[in-house]
Amino acid sequence: MAEKNSSEVKSVVTNGKELSKDDLIKAAYPDLKRMARRQLRGESGQAFQTTELVNEAVMRWLKGYQSAHSPLTWMAVMAKVMRNVLVDEARSRHAQKRGDNPQKITININAEIADEPSSAFEILDLEAALVQLHSLDARKAEVIECHYFGGMTVKEMATHFTVGEATVKRDLITARAWIGSQIKP
Amino acid sequence: MNNQSFLILDKHFQAIIQMPDTFQAEAIANFGHKYPELLKTLQGMLKVHQSEKDSLESAVDSASQMFEEEPPERIGSWRVLNLLGRGGMGDVYLAQRDDGEYERQVAIKLMRLGQKDFRNRFVEERQVLASLQHPNIATLLDGGQWQSDDETVQPYLVMEYVQGEDILSFANKHDLDHHQRLGLFLDLCAAVQFAHQRLIVHRDIKPANVLIDDSGQVKLLDFGIAKWIDEDQGHANTGSMTSIMTPQFASPEQLNGGLLTTATDVYALGVLLYHLLSGQGPHELKGKSIGEIAHLLQKEQPMPLSQLSKKTDPVLDPILSACCQADSANRYQSVSLLAEDIKRFINHEPILMKPPGFWPSVRLFYKRHTAVVVLASLFTSVVSFLLGYHLYRLDIEKSRVLAQVERSDRVSQFMVNLFDRANPMVAQGQAIDPKALLDQGLQKIDSELFDEPQLQTQLFQTIGRAYLKLGKYPDAKTAIEKALSQLDGTEDEDVERLVSLHLLMADINFNLGEREESKKHSTLAKNTAIQRFGANHRMVATALTNLGVLACNNSQFDVCLSYYQQSLEIRTALHGPDHNRVGTAHNYVAMAYDHQGLFEKAIGHYRESLRILRLSLGELHPKVIDGQANLAGGLTQAGHTDEAKVLLDAAIKAARQVHASDSPELAGILLMKAFLHNQLEEYKQALPFSKEVLAIERKARGNSHPYVAYDLNLVGRGQLGVGHLDEAEKSFNEAVQILHAASNKPDYILMTAKQGLGRVYNAKGLFEEAQKILNETWETRKKLDGTDSWVTVWTRYDLGVAAKGLGDIKTAKTHWQAVLTHAAKAFPVGDTRTVKTQEALNNLEFDDTKK
């Protein structure tokens, strides 16, 4: 990680160069995705540490740029990225298994690896439910995303969504229950 | 479902879950009437809500685990055969050479952590690790980086494949007895010692890393890997707790972010031996958090092995206990010493290890010879001199200070004013609180000088240094951070200031145990200085010295030496061979050689250092005195004791002039001299020094401090030696009193005092009293040190004297025979103790024949 030379930062700001949030995210997305995959590889079966990712992202992408975007925004972004990464991977494996894409079927030397435990695909059901929830109550869907994929706390989410903590808690309870009811019919 | 119905669902769901159970059924039924199409969903939601399991969380977890189960087909030039196991650091695969060249099977550890320059680091160290060819070490063959398809890169290590089980399971499975277990342990020690000699510390010795292969051979795995892991995670020396997988085997310094040395491995070996012999560790750690464990290891003494397992011989207790001491200075200083004591035990010979604290002189020698190296502090600022430990002698210091102050320098003025007697906080002749003064100074800077940022920065820097010298590291950090935040400008002087601030920060970080930060600042300072001023700049030299110190603390002595040498070269090029900074640099290089055991080379540099320092600083500078003492230390190590003595005398002479006559620093040097003379039985010479040390420490530590008791013993020994029996008796009695008051538990100092009394009584002819107290001592020593330890046996010499005095020739003979037998085995021919005892026996014969 390059050391941030303070004089560099100053000069950029005085040039009036500030990227909009969307620009930043757009530019950062491929990198973030790569970081997410690497992060997933790095942990041994435990829940991933999104905070570290956020820190890395902030350091990497805000180096030299003065940014008004809070770490919470970045966490929310990372949550989205994480979700995408996990869902993408699950989808491609699912396709492999089902034989949807014949070219993808490979014969593994270690045959036992070919079978993915079925629990890995639960996320696809979760995804479907989450998409639906988003159309019904966008904030609740985002709360779920931020919490489960981004590891954000109730307090952090309250700040991010500018609502009270009690509201966030209620969102979580309802959303969790609803998604749960959709996943297991 | 649409937004509205969801809203309704939400509202009612929230309401229902708040209700007590009895009302819920009704509410649900009502809901069902009103919104029949939503009922099923509501019921589903309630069911989910009531269940303990969070299915969302498990779904996400399962999904993330997908990323775990992709074994590679090939890694480097090896073909993966199957998964051998999963560890905390990575998965281990069995693999075979892919190009069909040879059938050899290897174990490949694919690390979970991704990082940047693993390869570079590995290449650097590869030679060293490859040189670890030892029958009991699983050889590291190769390493590299493995690229999976999606651009992630994982480092891997290729090791000799060891098929077997860990040492504990093996020992239990085959029902090995103690001797067999110790045999295995000795093999393990050989492996560790082999590596230590090549300056490689394992850092992660635990049963899982000690396998016994199919041929019964001990194989130690994973050498030095822990270090890379930690460097990868940004903790250069296993400072952080996150990298500790098995806290059971972690040493206190690992848990506390301290310095890791070969003694760390000794600790782990000790814990392993505990488990191997008793099935338990030296401390009860179950259910404790890492923070609690760290605390526990510092406070609690390790449990004696014989208490954990009744079947073990108590003679082993001190051996194990010595491995697991919290203070690494009290452990076996090398694995070979540990192994030797174990061998002695096996052969029923007396072991040499004494319980901790037995060697009092050690605290002095360790001051010089521990692996802890203090960071370069080449401050010449007024304030640092002022705020050294001379602080309380304000009168003397101030005049020295004033002589150095440039009146026109506003910074110095500010600081001097701070310490001026006009300042109501400073009272004449009394002890002052320098921190309070500095705090005051800081406030002043903030309030009075807010319009002079440059001056502010300079002052923050000066005060930061002052705090540093005082040991107030958090305050120092704040001050330097303030200074750094103010920094502006690109002039040479600004860059210079920036660099010196970074160096200061490195010093502070180091003292706070923030090694990685320290390294960062030093490296940044070095690079900035090189970039701006070229490679031959004094700040580059300082940064290099800092980095050397860090390397030394990582036991990378060769790297350390290299840094120090580079620094020396730069200093010499800048200032010429006679400059006092070159002198200091020589001292560092000497210390580096010292650590590597290259004493003659060390002496060469110590001499050069001393010569230069003398030239530029004069005989009475504390640095010169230190230099003399250092050289004396080096000479002693190399066996040139006569010259060492001369030097020590000179050092003392100078120390007297420089240090206050009641300063503990002076006492430290004098103590060395006293002890040395006592050992050589030159009591007349020893006595005056012992007395002086006693006087100083009484004042400094109070009359009831155990160190004072220790000093009394020294004095008593001297008095006894010159025949002042009453005085000796008094000294020893006082020591005994102090120790009894201090603690219920008898310790070695008390035993020495009691033995001293016994000797006094013998000398006075009071043989009955002598016998009584000596028997007490003997019995207690048997418990403390074991029956066969030298100090216990040596007590019998005096018992023999007492017995003879009482006319009990037989007992006297028995005692002296025992001593002689022991001494003859343990010491080389001609040792004074053997000779003395033999003489005593001969005299007995002589008396007998006379009758």
XYZ file of C-alpha atoms in Angstrom, chain A residues 16-122:
107
model
C -11.211 20.843 -7.692
C -11.150 17.232 -8.773
C -13.782 15.251 -7.022
C -15.377 12.156 -8.394
C -19.034 11.570 -7.899
C -20.069 8.585 -5.888
C -21.298 6.724 -8.920
C -18.149 7.366 -10.894
C -16.095 6.060 -8.054
C -18.159 2.980 -7.620
C -18.223 2.259 -11.294
C -14.513 2.580 -11.585
C -13.944 0.551 -8.481
C -16.358 -2.260 -9.120
C -14.102 -4.693 -10.991
C -11.386 -4.260 -8.425
C -13.804 -4.664 -5.597
C -15.126 -7.815 -7.084
C -11.662 -9.228 -7.362
C -10.932 -8.266 -3.813
C -14.105 -9.935 -2.677
C -13.219 -13.192 -4.323
C -9.774 -13.064 -2.857
C -11.218 -12.331 0.534
C -13.502 -15.310 0.282
C -10.599 -17.523 -0.542
C -8.698 -16.169 2.370
C -11.019 -17.163 5.167
C -11.373 -20.711 6.343
C -15.068 -21.350 6.360
C -15.924 -18.440 8.546
C -17.974 -15.444 7.663
C -15.913 -13.057 5.643
C -14.686 -9.818 7.064
C -16.184 -7.078 5.039
C -14.668 -4.377 7.208
C -11.224 -5.309 6.036
C -12.364 -5.155 2.488
C -13.823 -1.746 3.052
C -10.597 -0.507 4.550
C -8.650 -1.845 1.659
C -11.082 -0.359 -0.774
C -10.992 2.996 0.913
C -7.221 3.019 0.952
C -6.886 1.885 -2.604
C -9.498 4.012 -4.188
C -9.420 7.103 -2.163
C -5.681 7.428 -2.263
C -4.979 10.793 -3.687
C -8.617 11.715 -3.918
C -10.420 13.714 -1.410
C -13.708 11.999 -0.945
C -16.764 12.998 0.929
C -18.098 9.483 0.918
C -18.220 7.891 4.271
C -16.980 4.420 5.014
C -20.564 3.377 5.494
C -21.322 4.088 1.886
C -18.412 1.912 0.981
C -19.621 -0.829 3.215
C -22.962 -0.774 1.514
C -21.250 -0.975 -1.830
C -19.121 -3.869 -0.699
C -22.190 -5.641 0.537
C -23.636 -5.404 -2.915
C -20.446 -6.644 -4.446
C -20.267 -9.559 -2.077
C -23.766 -10.510 -2.858
C -23.045 -10.439 -6.546
C -19.922 -12.479 -6.203
C -21.572 -15.179 -4.169
C -24.624 -15.369 -6.353
C -22.608 -15.407 -9.569
C -20.474 -18.246 -8.351
C -23.420 -20.235 -7.132
C -25.162 -19.755 -10.432
C -22.255 -20.936 -12.497
C -21.776 -24.011 -10.382
C -25.427 -24.728 -10.427
C -25.372 -24.531 -14.161
C -22.438 -26.912 -14.247
C -24.205 -29.390 -12.116
C -27.413 -29.284 -14.031
C -25.601 -29.619 -17.275
C -27.131 -26.443 -18.610
C -23.868 -25.599 -20.247
C -22.446 -28.818 -21.691
C -19.031 -27.311 -22.346
C -18.563 -26.602 -18.707
C -18.726 -30.158 -17.564
C -15.226 -31.293 -16.774
C -14.002 -34.560 -15.507
C -12.187 -33.936 -12.320
C -9.385 -36.110 -11.171
C -10.736 -35.942 -7.698
C -14.237 -37.027 -8.413
C -15.569 -36.303 -4.976
C -15.134 -32.610 -5.466
C -17.571 -32.537 -8.329
C -20.560 -32.654 -6.046
C -21.349 -29.389 -4.406
C -23.235 -29.744 -1.155
C -26.757 -28.677 -1.848
C -26.704 -26.072 0.879
C -24.450 -23.967 -1.303
C -27.334 -23.261 -3.591
C -29.627 -21.936 -0.925
